[in-house]
Short mmCIF file of C-alpha atoms in Angstrom, two decimals:
data_model
loop_
_atom_site.label_atom_id
_atom_site.label_comp_id
_atom_site.label_asym_id
_atom_site.label_seq_id
_atom_site.Cartn_x
_atom_site.Cartn_y
_atom_site.Cartn_z
CA MET I 1 149.70 -45.85 -162.39
CA ILE I 2 146.02 -45.32 -162.73
CA ARG I 3 145.59 -46.74 -159.26
CA ASN I 4 148.14 -44.29 -157.94
CA ARG I 5 146.35 -41.44 -159.58
CA LEU I 6 143.06 -42.61 -158.15
CA MET I 7 144.60 -42.87 -154.75
CA ILE I 8 146.03 -39.41 -155.00
CA HIS I 9 142.71 -38.04 -156.24
CA ALA I 10 140.85 -39.83 -153.52
CA PHE I 11 143.30 -38.45 -150.99
CA GLY I 12 142.74 -35.04 -152.39
CA ARG I 13 138.98 -35.35 -151.93
CA VAL I 14 139.38 -36.65 -148.43
CA GLY I 15 141.67 -33.71 -147.73
CA ALA I 16 139.09 -31.31 -149.11
CA VAL I 17 136.37 -32.86 -146.98
CA SER I 18 138.65 -32.69 -143.97
CA LEU I 19 139.40 -29.04 -144.72
CA VAL I 20 135.70 -28.19 -144.96
CA MET I 21 135.03 -30.01 -141.71
CA ALA I 22 137.91 -28.15 -140.08
CA LEU I 23 136.56 -24.78 -141.28
CA MET I 24 133.08 -25.62 -140.05
CA LEU I 25 134.53 -26.63 -136.71
CA LEU I 26 136.46 -23.36 -136.48
CA LEU I 27 133.40 -21.30 -137.43
CA ASN I 28 131.24 -23.14 -134.91
CA THR I 29 133.91 -22.65 -132.26
CA ALA I 30 134.11 -18.91 -133.08
CA HIS I 31 130.31 -18.62 -132.90
CA PHE I 32 130.30 -20.43 -129.58
CA ALA I 33 133.03 -18.10 -128.28
CA VAL I 34 131.02 -15.00 -129.28
CA ALA I 35 127.85 -16.41 -127.72
CA ALA I 36 129.74 -17.33 -124.56
CA GLY I 37 131.27 -13.85 -124.41
CA ALA I 38 127.85 -12.19 -124.76
CA SER I 39 126.45 -14.47 -122.09
CA THR I 40 129.28 -13.60 -119.70
CA MET I 41 128.83 -9.88 -120.39
CA ASN I 42 125.09 -10.07 -119.66
CA GLN I 43 125.74 -12.00 -116.48
CA ARG I 44 128.20 -9.39 -115.24
CA ALA I 45 125.87 -6.57 -116.22
CA GLU I 46 122.97 -8.29 -114.45
CA GLN I 47 125.03 -8.69 -111.29
CA ALA I 48 126.11 -5.03 -111.37
CA TYR I 49 122.52 -3.96 -112.03
CA LYS I 50 121.17 -5.96 -109.08
CA LEU I 51 123.70 -4.35 -106.75
CA ALA I 52 122.88 -0.86 -108.04
CA LYS I 53 119.15 -1.57 -107.83
CA LYS I 54 119.57 -2.71 -104.23
CA GLU I 55 121.26 0.59 -103.37
CA TYR I 56 118.49 2.37 -105.26
CA GLY I 57 115.87 0.67 -103.06
CA GLN I 58 117.74 1.61 -99.88
CA PHE I 59 118.01 5.20 -101.07
CA ASN I 60 114.26 5.39 -101.76
CA ARG I 61 113.47 4.17 -98.25
CA ASP I 62 115.88 6.51 -96.47
CA ARG I 63 114.50 10.04 -96.88
CA LYS I 64 117.35 11.54 -94.87
CA GLN I 65 119.62 10.94 -97.86
CA TRP I 66 117.42 12.95 -100.20
CA SER I 67 118.46 16.34 -98.85
CA LYS I 68 122.11 15.99 -99.95
CA ARG I 69 122.90 16.28 -103.62
CA LYS I 70 126.02 14.12 -103.38
CA ASN I 71 123.88 11.12 -102.45
CA TRP I 72 121.80 11.50 -105.59
CA ILE I 73 124.87 11.94 -107.80
CA ARG I 74 126.63 8.91 -106.31
CA LEU I 75 123.67 6.70 -107.16
CA ILE I 76 123.26 8.21 -110.62
CA LYS I 77 126.91 7.49 -111.36
CA ARG I 78 126.45 3.84 -110.45
CA PHE I 79 123.89 3.45 -113.21
CA THR I 80 125.71 5.55 -115.81
CA ARG I 81 128.93 3.64 -115.11
CA LEU I 82 127.07 0.36 -115.60
CA HIS I 83 125.93 1.59 -119.00
CA GLN I 84 129.46 2.67 -119.90
CA ASP I 85 130.92 -0.69 -118.88
CA TYR I 86 128.24 -2.80 -120.60
CA PRO I 87 126.70 -0.69 -123.39
CA HIS I 88 125.63 -3.78 -125.37
CA SER I 89 124.19 -5.70 -122.45
CA GLN I 90 120.53 -6.38 -121.76
CA ARG I 91 120.63 -3.95 -118.83
CA ALA I 92 122.19 -0.95 -120.60
CA ASP I 93 118.86 0.74 -121.31
CA ASP I 94 117.52 -0.03 -117.81
CA ALA I 95 120.57 1.61 -116.25
CA LEU I 96 120.19 4.76 -118.35
CA TYR I 97 116.49 4.94 -117.59
CA LEU I 98 116.99 4.83 -113.83
CA ALA I 99 119.79 7.42 -114.01
CA ALA I 100 117.49 9.70 -116.02
CA SER I 101 114.61 9.27 -113.57
CA LEU I 102 116.92 10.05 -110.64
CA TYR I 103 117.98 13.34 -112.24
CA SER I 104 114.31 14.17 -112.78
CA SER I 105 113.52 13.44 -109.11
CA LEU I 106 116.57 15.40 -107.96
CA TYR I 107 115.03 18.49 -109.56
CA ASN I 108 112.31 18.38 -106.88
CA TYR I 109 115.03 19.24 -104.36
CA SER I 110 117.51 21.29 -106.36
CA GLY I 111 115.13 23.34 -108.49
CA TRP I 112 117.82 23.40 -111.16
CA ASN I 113 116.73 23.11 -114.78
CA ALA I 114 120.16 21.66 -115.47
CA ASP I 115 119.09 18.48 -113.66
CA LEU I 116 116.03 18.15 -115.88
CA GLN I 117 118.21 18.72 -118.93
CA ARG I 118 120.63 16.00 -117.80
CA SER I 119 117.62 13.74 -117.34
CA ASN I 120 116.47 14.46 -120.89
CA ASP I 121 119.96 13.87 -122.26
CA LEU I 122 119.91 10.34 -120.81
CA TYR I 123 116.34 9.67 -121.90
CA GLY I 124 117.31 10.89 -125.38
CA LYS I 125 120.21 8.45 -125.48
CA ILE I 126 117.77 5.59 -124.92
CA VAL I 127 115.56 6.82 -127.77
CA ALA I 128 118.55 7.21 -130.11
CA ASP I 129 120.67 4.16 -129.21
CA TYR I 130 118.10 1.64 -127.95
CA ARG I 131 115.13 2.36 -130.15
CA ASP I 132 113.86 -1.22 -129.90
CA SER I 133 113.89 -1.06 -126.11
CA ARG I 134 110.59 -1.32 -124.27
CA LEU I 135 111.70 1.89 -122.49
CA ALA I 136 112.18 4.01 -125.62
CA ASP I 137 108.60 5.36 -125.75
CA ASP I 138 108.55 5.82 -121.97
CA SER I 139 111.75 7.85 -122.24
CA LEU I 140 110.33 10.07 -124.96
CA TYR I 141 107.17 10.65 -122.93
CA HIS I 142 109.18 11.63 -119.83
CA MET I 143 111.23 14.01 -121.96
CA GLY I 144 107.94 15.78 -122.62
CA LEU I 145 107.10 15.92 -118.91
CA ASN I 146 110.52 17.35 -118.12
CA ALA I 147 110.11 19.94 -120.87
CA ILE I 148 106.84 21.07 -119.26
CA ARG I 149 108.59 21.50 -115.93
CA MET I 150 111.24 23.62 -117.64
CA GLY I 151 108.51 25.82 -119.14
CA ARG I 152 109.16 24.58 -122.69
CA GLN I 153 105.59 23.89 -123.76
CA GLU I 154 106.17 23.66 -127.50
CA GLN I 155 109.09 21.30 -127.04
CA ALA I 156 106.93 19.14 -124.78
CA ARG I 157 104.19 18.94 -127.42
CA SER I 158 106.81 17.94 -129.97
CA TYR I 159 107.94 15.05 -127.77
CA PHE I 160 104.36 13.86 -127.20
CA ARG I 161 103.62 13.98 -130.93
CA GLN I 162 106.80 11.98 -131.56
CA VAL I 163 105.62 9.30 -129.11
CA ILE I 164 102.42 8.91 -131.12
CA GLN I 165 104.19 8.95 -134.48
CA ASP I 166 107.22 6.76 -133.72
CA PHE I 167 105.65 4.31 -131.25
CA PRO I 168 102.01 3.97 -132.35
CA LYS I 169 101.66 0.56 -130.64
CA GLY I 170 103.45 1.56 -127.44
CA ASP I 171 101.80 1.91 -124.03
CA MET I 172 102.58 5.64 -123.85
CA VAL I 173 100.39 6.66 -126.79
CA GLY I 174 97.27 7.20 -124.69
CA LYS I 175 99.14 9.32 -122.15
CA ALA I 176 100.81 11.36 -124.89
CA LYS I 177 97.45 12.06 -126.55
CA ALA I 178 95.98 13.11 -123.22
CA ARG I 179 98.90 15.47 -122.62
CA LEU I 180 98.35 17.09 -126.01
CA ILE I 181 94.66 17.59 -125.23
CA LEU I 182 95.25 18.85 -121.71
CA ALA I 183 98.34 20.91 -122.51
CA PRO I 184 98.40 23.87 -120.11
CA PRO I 185 97.74 27.32 -121.57
CA PRO I 186 100.47 29.99 -121.51
CA ALA I 187 101.13 31.35 -118.04
CA LYS I 188 98.95 34.33 -117.15
CA LYS I 189 100.58 37.66 -116.57
CA THR I 190 100.78 38.97 -113.05
CA SER I 191 101.27 42.33 -111.43
CA SER I 192 103.58 40.81 -108.87
CA SER I 193 106.88 42.51 -108.19
CA CYS I 194 108.42 39.13 -108.89
CA ALA I 195 109.68 38.54 -112.45
CA LYS I 196 107.58 35.60 -113.61
CA THR I 197 108.11 33.22 -116.52
CA GLY I 198 105.91 30.18 -117.16
CA GLY I 199 105.06 29.26 -113.58
CA THR I 200 108.36 30.36 -112.08
CA GLY I 201 109.50 33.47 -110.30
CA VAL I 202 112.53 35.10 -108.74
CA TYR I 203 112.63 37.99 -106.29
CA GLN I 204 116.01 39.64 -105.85
CA PRO I 205 116.33 42.00 -102.87
CA GLU I 206 117.99 45.36 -103.24
CA ALA I 207 121.72 45.70 -102.74
CA PRO I 208 122.62 46.04 -99.04
CA ARG I 209 123.00 49.54 -97.64
CA GLY I 210 125.33 50.38 -94.82
CA LYS I 211 127.78 48.24 -92.91
CA GLY I 212 128.58 47.35 -89.36
CA SER I 213 125.45 45.72 -87.96
CA LEU I 214 125.23 43.37 -90.96
CA LYS I 215 128.68 41.88 -90.44
CA GLY I 216 128.57 38.11 -89.91
CA LYS I 217 124.90 37.80 -90.81
CA ALA I 218 123.59 35.63 -93.60
CA ARG I 219 122.18 37.57 -96.53
CA VAL I 220 118.99 36.52 -98.28
CA ASP I 221 119.93 36.69 -101.97
CA ASN I 222 116.89 35.35 -103.83
CA ILE I 223 113.43 33.98 -103.22
CA ARG I 224 112.41 31.67 -106.07
CA TYR I 225 109.35 29.56 -106.76
CA TRP I 226 108.06 27.01 -109.26
CA SER I 227 104.43 26.13 -109.87
CA SER I 228 102.91 23.00 -111.38
CA PRO I 229 99.42 21.48 -111.26
CA THR I 230 100.41 19.21 -108.35
CA TYR I 231 102.99 21.08 -106.28
CA THR I 232 104.64 24.44 -105.64
CA ARG I 233 108.19 24.87 -104.43
CA VAL I 234 109.64 27.96 -102.75
CA VAL I 235 113.43 28.28 -102.42
CA ILE I 236 115.30 30.85 -100.32
CA ASP I 237 118.89 31.41 -101.49
CA LEU I 238 121.44 32.55 -98.88
CA ASP I 239 125.08 33.53 -99.02
CA HIS I 240 125.93 31.15 -96.16
CA GLU I 241 124.27 28.66 -93.83
CA VAL I 242 121.87 29.73 -91.08
CA SER I 243 119.88 28.14 -88.31
CA TYR I 244 116.11 28.40 -88.57
CA THR I 245 112.87 27.60 -86.84
CA ARG I 246 109.50 26.87 -88.38
CA GLY I 247 105.90 27.21 -87.33
CA ILE I 248 102.32 27.17 -88.54
CA LEU I 249 99.36 29.52 -88.15
CA LYS I 250 95.91 27.93 -87.94
CA ASP I 251 92.80 29.34 -89.53
CA LYS I 252 90.71 30.93 -86.76
CA ARG I 253 87.48 29.84 -88.43
CA GLN I 254 88.63 26.30 -89.25
CA ARG I 255 91.00 25.16 -86.54
CA ASP I 256 91.94 21.98 -88.42
CA ARG I 257 93.12 24.00 -91.43
CA ILE I 258 96.63 25.47 -91.72
CA LYS I 259 96.43 29.07 -92.89
CA SER I 260 100.14 29.87 -93.16
CA ILE I 261 103.60 28.41 -92.68
CA TYR I 262 106.38 30.64 -91.40
CA LEU I 263 110.14 30.22 -91.38
CA ASP I 264 112.44 32.33 -89.19
CA LEU I 265 116.03 32.63 -90.40
CA HIS I 266 118.24 33.55 -87.46
CA ASN I 267 121.19 35.95 -87.65
CA ALA I 268 120.13 36.97 -91.15
CA PHE I 269 119.10 40.09 -93.04
CA ILE I 270 117.28 41.07 -96.18
CA SER I 271 117.98 44.35 -97.89
CA GLY I 272 115.23 46.87 -98.55
CA ARG I 273 111.61 46.78 -97.45
CA SER I 274 109.41 43.74 -96.96
CA ARG I 275 107.97 42.27 -100.13
CA ASN I 276 104.86 40.32 -101.09
CA ILE I 277 105.30 37.76 -103.86
CA ASP I 278 101.92 36.82 -105.34
CA ILE I 279 101.64 33.24 -106.58
CA ASN I 280 97.91 32.34 -106.61
CA ASP I 281 98.36 28.95 -108.28
CA GLY I 282 95.68 27.14 -106.30
CA ILE I 283 98.21 25.77 -103.81
CA LEU I 284 99.90 28.88 -102.44
CA LYS I 285 98.51 32.41 -102.35
CA ARG I 286 101.59 34.50 -101.67
CA VAL I 287 104.95 34.66 -99.93
CA LYS I 288 105.89 37.55 -97.67
CA VAL I 289 109.52 38.17 -96.75
CA ALA I 290 110.49 40.77 -94.16
CA GLN I 291 113.06 41.72 -91.53
CA TYR I 292 111.15 40.47 -88.46
CA ASN I 293 113.66 41.98 -86.02
CA LYS I 294 117.33 42.94 -86.09
CA GLN I 295 118.42 39.31 -85.98
CA THR I 296 115.68 37.51 -87.89
CA VAL I 297 114.24 37.34 -91.41
CA ARG I 298 110.73 35.88 -91.43
CA THR I 299 109.19 34.23 -94.49
CA VAL I 300 105.44 33.70 -94.31
CA ILE I 301 103.78 31.44 -96.90
CA ASN I 302 100.02 31.93 -97.18
CA LEU I 303 98.30 28.73 -98.22
CA ASP I 304 95.35 28.17 -100.48
CA SER I 305 94.89 24.41 -100.54
CA ILE I 306 97.55 21.83 -99.67
CA ALA I 307 97.61 18.18 -98.66
CA ASP I 308 101.17 18.10 -97.31
CA TYR I 309 104.35 20.15 -97.08
CA LYS I 310 108.06 19.68 -96.42
CA ILE I 311 110.78 22.06 -95.25
CA PHE I 312 114.44 21.10 -95.56
CA ASP I 313 117.82 22.76 -96.09
CA LEU I 314 120.40 22.12 -98.80
CA GLY I 315 124.06 23.06 -99.09
CA ASN I 316 126.45 24.13 -101.83
CA PRO I 317 125.01 26.72 -102.29
CA PRO I 318 123.03 27.20 -99.07
CA ARG I 319 119.28 27.02 -99.64
#
């Protein structure tokens, strides 16, 4: 009887040991399954990232694609979709960062503050959701640069101060401190007929007078510009597409120096008299827009000091 009890007790202990071993085996199996799942997710994310990065490289090398907004948006969506599909992967922050930088670069062609704001929204997501990422301080710093381009100086300073405060050991601290020291002063006032706000301007022609001869011609709606320390952009807004020719005028005293660039918009009109838009930002002096003849609007851009220039057209809306 005692032996039976001992046997039962021993069996019970063996059963308990077996149960513990079984639980440990199950826990180890579950841990292995989670680790294997994470590994598979990272592998898929890495593969998707490599494909998107390859397209990104091709896009950077093919400048012809840059003039169409849809090409930028298609590439941006590849990276944002990668983040949406693999938000916990090792490439989630990289994908967001490249999407944000593409929106920032797109602004150079669109001139739309909305693109800079979309860029900052994505950079901000990195700072909020991936704070331990090596790209978090870079994102915050670029949010400051975008804020400067949007004319939001105080907001930019706030971002730079946050870089120093939140990421004191990051590689963006030195740049953020330099930006705070070299922060540009408020934009100077100008007597230009163009309404100017923080390095930007818009000239709106008068409403068209009369009918008949203007039928079928493209109307010049706005002439806008943006100034920064390194570049100036002039945009001509039209109500529909036009053909155009371009040319340069050399300085008579220095034949190797370009004095002006002109752009002739064919089968177009601008309402009212010719206008001079003063810029004087060290790159461009002024822009003159006038009805050159009955069929042509000529825009003349007087240069101060430039290293290079580009002229290209964009659609939807025509610019």
